[in-house]
């Protein structure tokens, strides 16, 4: 059964919905003003559908801090995904993603992943060398030997987390409905270009009873074990200066997955709520 839910949602939130980098439509690699700040904390609930059954499957959270990393002022962003205890007799997930981003140019210094999925263990660290356009990585899977690899990249290539947070800080005011935004991300041993399209403005009523003014986007997902080839995922981000995702949905090979914003603290700007319970 395909229960890689929190992992896949993290790859949305970090790889598509946001998930973003050398946005050619904007001709910029780094934002001039950040939509997020020190101490931001956001949580999402993940639901999984198989036929007529909906299950609360897990949660994903994102945390942002300003730190000094190896002598460089950095944004330290973490994301953790985990299944809820009620479904762990079927599948257990404990995943953590970490990135350190240079605050002066929004370039990834180091990216880490810790993946535990029902006994499968993966530990990965990647270092981004933008001057030589190379990503160096060390990867350990279960009891296999450590694998060292290099990946060629173009300028304006980001990891999943830095890409996720970059789109939030981009100026979307000049983006037209239907316009495509090509996005370049380094995922595992390849660099992918994901197409993100603005659908328009909508009002979303979330499971917390609040209504939010949102911008709706769709993104073409990377084909893999859960998403089919050219499968699109839809996501709604607040139509304000925060640009945080409120709701996401996608069809996967077996069923559907949805993610809902459940809590947030430390936002830099007021949220675009038009009705609050």
JSON list of N, CA and C in Angstrom, two decimals, residues 42-100:
[
{"chain": "A", "resi": 42, "resn": "UNK", "atom": "N", "xyz": [4.77, 26.46, 11.23]},
{"chain": "A", "resi": 42, "resn": "UNK", "atom": "CA", "xyz": [3.53, 26.14, 10.52]},
{"chain": "A", "resi": 42, "resn": "UNK", "atom": "C", "xyz": [3.33, 24.63, 10.54]},
{"chain": "A", "resi": 43, "resn": "UNK", "atom": "N", "xyz": [2.07, 24.20, 10.74]},
{"chain": "A", "resi": 43, "resn": "UNK", "atom": "CA", "xyz": [1.75, 22.77, 10.81]},
{"chain": "A", "resi": 43, "resn": "UNK", "atom": "C", "xyz": [0.61, 22.43, 9.86]},
{"chain": "A", "resi": 44, "resn": "UNK", "atom": "N", "xyz": [0.70, 21.24, 9.25]},
{"chain": "A", "resi": 44, "resn": "UNK", "atom": "CA", "xyz": [-0.33, 20.74, 8.33]},
{"chain": "A", "resi": 44, "resn": "UNK", "atom": "C", "xyz": [-0.79, 19.35, 8.74]},
{"chain": "A", "resi": 45, "resn": "UNK", "atom": "N", "xyz": [-2.08, 19.10, 8.56]},
{"chain": "A", "resi": 45, "resn": "UNK", "atom": "CA", "xyz": [-2.65, 17.77, 8.74]},
{"chain": "A", "resi": 45, "resn": "UNK", "atom": "C", "xyz": [-2.78, 17.10, 7.38]},
{"chain": "A", "resi": 46, "resn": "UNK", "atom": "N", "xyz": [-2.43, 15.81, 7.33]},
{"chain": "A", "resi": 46, "resn": "UNK", "atom": "CA", "xyz": [-2.46, 15.06, 6.07]},
{"chain": "A", "resi": 46, "resn": "UNK", "atom": "C", "xyz": [-3.56, 14.02, 6.12]},
{"chain": "A", "resi": 47, "resn": "UNK", "atom": "N", "xyz": [-4.40, 14.01, 5.09]},
{"chain": "A", "resi": 47, "resn": "UNK", "atom": "CA", "xyz": [-5.46, 13.01, 4.98]},
{"chain": "A", "resi": 47, "resn": "UNK", "atom": "C", "xyz": [-5.25, 12.19, 3.72]},
{"chain": "A", "resi": 48, "resn": "UNK", "atom": "N", "xyz": [-5.59, 10.91, 3.80]},
{"chain": "A", "resi": 48, "resn": "UNK", "atom": "CA", "xyz": [-5.41, 9.97, 2.69]},
{"chain": "A", "resi": 48, "resn": "UNK", "atom": "C", "xyz": [-6.74, 9.30, 2.38]},
{"chain": "A", "resi": 49, "resn": "UNK", "atom": "N", "xyz": [-7.04, 9.20, 1.09]},
{"chain": "A", "resi": 49, "resn": "UNK", "atom": "CA", "xyz": [-8.29, 8.60, 0.63]},
{"chain": "A", "resi": 49, "resn": "UNK", "atom": "C", "xyz": [-8.01, 7.36, -0.20]},
{"chain": "A", "resi": 50, "resn": "UNK", "atom": "N", "xyz": [-8.72, 6.28, 0.15]},
{"chain": "A", "resi": 50, "resn": "UNK", "atom": "CA", "xyz": [-8.66, 5.05, -0.63]},
{"chain": "A", "resi": 50, "resn": "UNK", "atom": "C", "xyz": [-10.10, 4.57, -0.81]},
{"chain": "A", "resi": 51, "resn": "UNK", "atom": "N", "xyz": [-10.65, 4.81, -2.02]},
{"chain": "A", "resi": 51, "resn": "UNK", "atom": "CA", "xyz": [-12.06, 4.49, -2.24]},
{"chain": "A", "resi": 51, "resn": "UNK", "atom": "C", "xyz": [-12.94, 5.40, -1.41]},
{"chain": "A", "resi": 52, "resn": "UNK", "atom": "N", "xyz": [-13.90, 4.85, -0.67]},
{"chain": "A", "resi": 52, "resn": "UNK", "atom": "CA", "xyz": [-14.80, 5.69, 0.13]},
{"chain": "A", "resi": 52, "resn": "UNK", "atom": "C", "xyz": [-14.23, 6.07, 1.50]},
{"chain": "A", "resi": 53, "resn": "UNK", "atom": "N", "xyz": [-13.02, 5.61, 1.81]},
{"chain": "A", "resi": 53, "resn": "UNK", "atom": "CA", "xyz": [-12.46, 5.79, 3.15]},
{"chain": "A", "resi": 53, "resn": "UNK", "atom": "C", "xyz": [-11.47, 6.95, 3.17]},
{"chain": "A", "resi": 54, "resn": "UNK", "atom": "N", "xyz": [-11.67, 7.87, 4.14]},
{"chain": "A", "resi": 54, "resn": "UNK", "atom": "CA", "xyz": [-10.71, 8.93, 4.40]},
{"chain": "A", "resi": 54, "resn": "UNK", "atom": "C", "xyz": [-10.03, 8.68, 5.74]},
{"chain": "A", "resi": 55, "resn": "UNK", "atom": "N", "xyz": [-8.71, 8.79, 5.76]},
{"chain": "A", "resi": 55, "resn": "UNK", "atom": "CA", "xyz": [-7.95, 8.56, 6.98]},
{"chain": "A", "resi": 55, "resn": "UNK", "atom": "C", "xyz": [-7.10, 9.78, 7.31]},
{"chain": "A", "resi": 56, "resn": "UNK", "atom": "N", "xyz": [-7.07, 10.15, 8.59]},
{"chain": "A", "resi": 56, "resn": "UNK", "atom": "CA", "xyz": [-6.08, 11.11, 9.04]},
{"chain": "A", "resi": 56, "resn": "UNK", "atom": "C", "xyz": [-4.76, 10.37, 9.14]},
{"chain": "A", "resi": 57, "resn": "UNK", "atom": "N", "xyz": [-3.83, 10.72, 8.27]},
{"chain": "A", "resi": 57, "resn": "UNK", "atom": "CA", "xyz": [-2.63, 9.91, 8.12]},
{"chain": "A", "resi": 57, "resn": "UNK", "atom": "C", "xyz": [-1.40, 10.44, 8.83]},
{"chain": "A", "resi": 58, "resn": "UNK", "atom": "N", "xyz": [-1.30, 11.77, 8.96]},
{"chain": "A", "resi": 58, "resn": "UNK", "atom": "CA", "xyz": [-0.08, 12.27, 9.56]},
{"chain": "A", "resi": 58, "resn": "UNK", "atom": "C", "xyz": [-0.07, 13.78, 9.67]},
{"chain": "A", "resi": 59, "resn": "UNK", "atom": "N", "xyz": [1.10, 14.32, 9.96]},
{"chain": "A", "resi": 59, "resn": "UNK", "atom": "CA", "xyz": [1.28, 15.77, 10.06]},
{"chain": "A", "resi": 59, "resn": "UNK", "atom": "C", "xyz": [2.66, 16.13, 9.54]},
{"chain": "A", "resi": 60, "resn": "UNK", "atom": "N", "xyz": [2.78, 17.37, 9.07]},
{"chain": "A", "resi": 60, "resn": "UNK", "atom": "CA", "xyz": [4.06, 17.92, 8.63]},
{"chain": "A", "resi": 60, "resn": "UNK", "atom": "C", "xyz": [4.18, 19.32, 9.22]},
{"chain": "A", "resi": 61, "resn": "UNK", "atom": "N", "xyz": [5.34, 19.65, 9.76]},
{"chain": "A", "resi": 61, "resn": "UNK", "atom": "CA", "xyz": [5.53, 21.00, 10.26]},
{"chain": "A", "resi": 61, "resn": "UNK", "atom": "C", "xyz": [6.80, 21.62, 9.67]},
{"chain": "A", "resi": 62, "resn": "UNK", "atom": "N", "xyz": [6.80, 22.95, 9.64]},
{"chain": "A", "resi": 62, "resn": "UNK", "atom": "CA", "xyz": [7.92, 23.74, 9.12]},
{"chain": "A", "resi": 62, "resn": "UNK", "atom": "C", "xyz": [8.31, 24.78, 10.16]},
{"chain": "A", "resi": 63, "resn": "UNK", "atom": "N", "xyz": [9.61, 24.90, 10.40]},
{"chain": "A", "resi": 63, "resn": "UNK", "atom": "CA", "xyz": [10.11, 25.84, 11.40]},
{"chain": "A", "resi": 63, "resn": "UNK", "atom": "C", "xyz": [11.28, 26.63, 10.80]},
{"chain": "A", "resi": 64, "resn": "UNK", "atom": "N", "xyz": [11.29, 27.94, 11.04]},
{"chain": "A", "resi": 64, "resn": "UNK", "atom": "CA", "xyz": [12.31, 28.82, 10.47]},
{"chain": "A", "resi": 64, "resn": "UNK", "atom": "C", "xyz": [13.02, 29.60, 11.57]},
{"chain": "A", "resi": 65, "resn": "UNK", "atom": "N", "xyz": [14.37, 29.60, 11.51]},
{"chain": "A", "resi": 65, "resn": "UNK", "atom": "CA", "xyz": [15.15, 30.36, 12.49]},
{"chain": "A", "resi": 65, "resn": "UNK", "atom": "C", "xyz": [16.35, 31.02, 11.80]},
{"chain": "A", "resi": 66, "resn": "UNK", "atom": "N", "xyz": [16.81, 32.11, 12.36]},
{"chain": "A", "resi": 66, "resn": "UNK", "atom": "CA", "xyz": [18.06, 32.74, 11.94]},
{"chain": "A", "resi": 66, "resn": "UNK", "atom": "C", "xyz": [19.19, 32.21, 12.81]},
{"chain": "A", "resi": 67, "resn": "UNK", "atom": "N", "xyz": [20.26, 31.69, 12.17]},
{"chain": "A", "resi": 67, "resn": "UNK", "atom": "CA", "xyz": [21.37, 31.12, 12.93]},
{"chain": "A", "resi": 67, "resn": "UNK", "atom": "C", "xyz": [22.69, 31.50, 12.28]},
{"chain": "A", "resi": 68, "resn": "UNK", "atom": "N", "xyz": [23.76, 31.28, 13.01]},
{"chain": "A", "resi": 68, "resn": "UNK", "atom": "CA", "xyz": [25.11, 31.37, 12.45]},
{"chain": "A", "resi": 68, "resn": "UNK", "atom": "C", "xyz": [25.57, 29.95, 12.18]},
{"chain": "A", "resi": 69, "resn": "UNK", "atom": "N", "xyz": [25.81, 29.61, 10.91]},
{"chain": "A", "resi": 69, "resn": "UNK", "atom": "CA", "xyz": [26.19, 28.25, 10.53]},
{"chain": "A", "resi": 69, "resn": "UNK", "atom": "C", "xyz": [27.56, 28.27, 9.88]},
{"chain": "A", "resi": 70, "resn": "UNK", "atom": "N", "xyz": [28.53, 27.73, 10.60]},
{"chain": "A", "resi": 70, "resn": "UNK", "atom": "CA", "xyz": [29.91, 27.66, 10.10]},
{"chain": "A", "resi": 70, "resn": "UNK", "atom": "C", "xyz": [30.42, 29.05, 9.71]},
{"chain": "A", "resi": 71, "resn": "UNK", "atom": "N", "xyz": [30.03, 30.05, 10.51]},
{"chain": "A", "resi": 71, "resn": "UNK", "atom": "CA", "xyz": [30.49, 31.41, 10.27]},
{"chain": "A", "resi": 71, "resn": "UNK", "atom": "C", "xyz": [29.67, 32.21, 9.28]},
{"chain": "A", "resi": 72, "resn": "UNK", "atom": "N", "xyz": [28.58, 31.63, 8.76]},
{"chain": "A", "resi": 72, "resn": "UNK", "atom": "CA", "xyz": [27.73, 32.30, 7.78]},
{"chain": "A", "resi": 72, "resn": "UNK", "atom": "C", "xyz": [26.34, 32.53, 8.35]},
{"chain": "A", "resi": 73, "resn": "UNK", "atom": "N", "xyz": [25.82, 33.77, 8.33]},
{"chain": "A", "resi": 73, "resn": "UNK", "atom": "CA", "xyz": [24.44, 33.99, 8.75]},
{"chain": "A", "resi": 73, "resn": "UNK", "atom": "C", "xyz": [23.49, 33.24, 7.81]},
{"chain": "A", "resi": 74, "resn": "UNK", "atom": "N", "xyz": [22.64, 32.40, 8.37]},
{"chain": "A", "resi": 74, "resn": "UNK", "atom": "CA", "xyz": [21.79, 31.54, 7.56]},
{"chain": "A", "resi": 74, "resn": "UNK", "atom": "C", "xyz": [20.35, 31.50, 8.07]},
{"chain": "A", "resi": 75, "resn": "UNK", "atom": "N", "xyz": [19.44, 31.27, 7.12]},
{"chain": "A", "resi": 75, "resn": "UNK", "atom": "CA", "xyz": [18.12, 30.79, 7.47]},
{"chain": "A", "resi": 75, "resn": "UNK", "atom": "C", "xyz": [18.23, 29.29, 7.71]},
{"chain": "A", "resi": 76, "resn": "UNK", "atom": "N", "xyz": [17.82, 28.84, 8.89]},
{"chain": "A", "resi": 76, "resn": "UNK", "atom": "CA", "xyz": [17.80, 27.41, 9.20]},
{"chain": "A", "resi": 76, "resn": "UNK", "atom": "C", "xyz": [16.34, 26.96, 9.18]},
{"chain": "A", "resi": 77, "resn": "UNK", "atom": "N", "xyz": [15.98, 26.19, 8.16]},
{"chain": "A", "resi": 77, "resn": "UNK", "atom": "CA", "xyz": [14.60, 25.75, 7.97]},
{"chain": "A", "resi": 77, "resn": "UNK", "atom": "C", "xyz": [14.54, 24.24, 8.14]},
{"chain": "A", "resi": 78, "resn": "UNK", "atom": "N", "xyz": [13.61, 23.79, 8.96]},
{"chain": "A", "resi": 78, "resn": "UNK", "atom": "CA", "xyz": [13.42, 22.35, 9.17]},
{"chain": "A", "resi": 78, "resn": "UNK", "atom": "C", "xyz": [11.99, 21.97, 8.84]},
{"chain": "A", "resi": 79, "resn": "UNK", "atom": "N", "xyz": [11.81, 20.74, 8.39]},
{"chain": "A", "resi": 79, "resn": "UNK", "atom": "CA", "xyz": [10.48, 20.17, 8.17]},
{"chain": "A", "resi": 79, "resn": "UNK", "atom": "C", "xyz": [10.49, 18.74, 8.67]},
{"chain": "A", "resi": 80, "resn": "UNK", "atom": "N", "xyz": [9.46, 18.39, 9.43]},
{"chain": "A", "resi": 80, "resn": "UNK", "atom": "CA", "xyz": [9.35, 17.03, 9.98]},
{"chain": "A", "resi": 80, "resn": "UNK", "atom": "C", "xyz": [7.99, 16.45, 9.61]},
{"chain": "A", "resi": 81, "resn": "UNK", "atom": "N", "xyz": [8.00, 15.22, 9.10]},
{"chain": "A", "resi": 81, "resn": "UNK", "atom": "CA", "xyz": [6.76, 14.52, 8.76]},
{"chain": "A", "resi": 81, "resn": "UNK", "atom": "C", "xyz": [6.66, 13.23, 9.53]},
{"chain": "A", "resi": 82, "resn": "UNK", "atom": "N", "xyz": [5.45, 12.94, 10.03]},
{"chain": "A", "resi": 82, "resn": "UNK", "atom": "CA", "xyz": [5.26, 11.71, 10.80]},
{"chain": "A", "resi": 82, "resn": "UNK", "atom": "C", "xyz": [3.83, 11.22, 10.63]},
{"chain": "A", "resi": 83, "resn": "UNK", "atom": "N", "xyz": [3.67, 9.91, 10.67]},
{"chain": "A", "resi": 83, "resn": "UNK", "atom": "CA", "xyz": [2.34, 9.33, 10.66]},
{"chain": "A", "resi": 83, "resn": "UNK", "atom": "C", "xyz": [1.72, 9.41, 12.05]},
{"chain": "A", "resi": 84, "resn": "UNK", "atom": "N", "xyz": [0.38, 9.39, 12.10]},
{"chain": "A", "resi": 84, "resn": "UNK", "atom": "CA", "xyz": [-0.31, 9.35, 13.39]},
{"chain": "A", "resi": 84, "resn": "UNK", "atom": "C", "xyz": [-0.30, 7.91, 13.90]},
{"chain": "A", "resi": 85, "resn": "UNK", "atom": "N", "xyz": [-0.41, 7.76, 15.21]},
{"chain": "A", "resi": 85, "resn": "UNK", "atom": "CA", "xyz": [-0.26, 6.43, 15.82]},
{"chain": "A", "resi": 85, "resn": "UNK", "atom": "C", "xyz": [-1.34, 5.45, 15.37]},
{"chain": "A", "resi": 86, "resn": "UNK", "atom": "N", "xyz": [-2.53, 5.96, 15.01]},
{"chain": "A", "resi": 86, "resn": "UNK", "atom": "CA", "xyz": [-3.65, 5.08, 14.67]},
{"chain": "A", "resi": 86, "resn": "UNK", "atom": "C", "xyz": [-3.43, 4.29, 13.39]},
{"chain": "A", "resi": 87, "resn": "UNK", "atom": "N", "xyz": [-2.50, 4.72, 12.52]},
{"chain": "A", "resi": 87, "resn": "UNK", "atom": "CA", "xyz": [-2.27, 3.98, 11.28]},
{"chain": "A", "resi": 87, "resn": "UNK", "atom": "C", "xyz": [-0.90, 3.32, 11.25]},
{"chain": "A", "resi": 88, "resn": "UNK", "atom": "N", "xyz": [-0.15, 3.41, 12.33]},
{"chain": "A", "resi": 88, "resn": "UNK", "atom": "CA", "xyz": [1.22, 2.91, 12.29]},
{"chain": "A", "resi": 88, "resn": "UNK", "atom": "C", "xyz": [1.32, 1.40, 12.33]},
{"chain": "A", "resi": 89, "resn": "UNK", "atom": "N", "xyz": [0.19, 0.71, 12.52]},
{"chain": "A", "resi": 89, "resn": "UNK", "atom": "CA", "xyz": [0.21, -0.74, 12.33]},
{"chain": "A", "resi": 89, "resn": "UNK", "atom": "C", "xyz": [0.29, -1.06, 10.85]},
{"chain": "A", "resi": 90, "resn": "UNK", "atom": "N", "xyz": [-0.06, -0.09, 9.98]},
{"chain": "A", "resi": 90, "resn": "UNK", "atom": "CA", "xyz": [0.06, -0.26, 8.54]},
{"chain": "A", "resi": 90, "resn": "UNK", "atom": "C", "xyz": [1.39, 0.28, 8.02]},
{"chain": "A", "resi": 91, "resn": "UNK", "atom": "N", "xyz": [1.75, 1.47, 8.49]},
{"chain": "A", "resi": 91, "resn": "UNK", "atom": "CA", "xyz": [2.95, 2.12, 7.97]},
{"chain": "A", "resi": 91, "resn": "UNK", "atom": "C", "xyz": [3.40, 3.19, 8.95]},
{"chain": "A", "resi": 92, "resn": "UNK", "atom": "N", "xyz": [4.70, 3.24, 9.21]},
{"chain": "A", "resi": 92, "resn": "UNK", "atom": "CA", "xyz": [5.25, 4.22, 10.15]},
{"chain": "A", "resi": 92, "resn": "UNK", "atom": "C", "xyz": [6.29, 5.09, 9.46]},
{"chain": "A", "resi": 93, "resn": "UNK", "atom": "N", "xyz": [6.13, 6.41, 9.61]},
{"chain": "A", "resi": 93, "resn": "UNK", "atom": "CA", "xyz": [7.04, 7.37, 8.99]},
{"chain": "A", "resi": 93, "resn": "UNK", "atom": "C", "xyz": [7.56, 8.34, 10.05]},
{"chain": "A", "resi": 94, "resn": "UNK", "atom": "N", "xyz": [8.86, 8.58, 10.02]},
{"chain": "A", "resi": 94, "resn": "UNK", "atom": "CA", "xyz": [9.51, 9.62, 10.81]},
{"chain": "A", "resi": 94, "resn": "UNK", "atom": "C", "xyz": [10.57, 10.26, 9.92]},
{"chain": "A", "resi": 95, "resn": "UNK", "atom": "N", "xyz": [10.26, 11.40, 9.33]},
{"chain": "A", "resi": 95, "resn": "UNK", "atom": "CA", "xyz": [11.17, 12.03, 8.37]},
{"chain": "A", "resi": 95, "resn": "UNK", "atom": "C", "xyz": [11.52, 13.45, 8.80]},
{"chain": "A", "resi": 96, "resn": "UNK", "atom": "N", "xyz": [12.75, 13.84, 8.55]},
{"chain": "A", "resi": 96, "resn": "UNK", "atom": "CA", "xyz": [13.20, 15.20, 8.87]},
{"chain": "A", "resi": 96, "resn": "UNK", "atom": "C", "xyz": [14.03, 15.75, 7.72]},
{"chain": "A", "resi": 97, "resn": "UNK", "atom": "N", "xyz": [13.72, 16.98, 7.33]},
{"chain": "A", "resi": 97, "resn": "UNK", "atom": "CA", "xyz": [14.47, 17.71, 6.31]},
{"chain": "A", "resi": 97, "resn": "UNK", "atom": "C", "xyz": [15.05, 18.98, 6.96]},
{"chain": "A", "resi": 98, "resn": "UNK", "atom": "N", "xyz": [16.30, 19.30, 6.61]},
{"chain": "A", "resi": 98, "resn": "UNK", "atom": "CA", "xyz": [16.94, 20.51, 7.15]},
{"chain": "A", "resi": 98, "resn": "UNK", "atom": "C", "xyz": [17.72, 21.21, 6.04]},
{"chain": "A", "resi": 99, "resn": "UNK", "atom": "N", "xyz": [17.66, 22.54, 6.04]},
{"chain": "A", "resi": 99, "resn": "UNK", "atom": "CA", "xyz": [18.47, 23.29, 5.10]},
{"chain": "A", "resi": 99, "resn": "UNK", "atom": "C", "xyz": [19.02, 24.54, 5.76]},
{"chain": "A", "resi": 100, "resn": "UNK", "atom": "N", "xyz": [20.25, 24.90, 5.39]},
{"chain": "A", "resi": 100, "resn": "UNK", "atom": "CA", "xyz": [20.87, 26.14, 5.83]},
{"chain": "A", "resi": 100, "resn": "UNK", "atom": "C", "xyz": [21.08, 27.01, 4.60]}
]
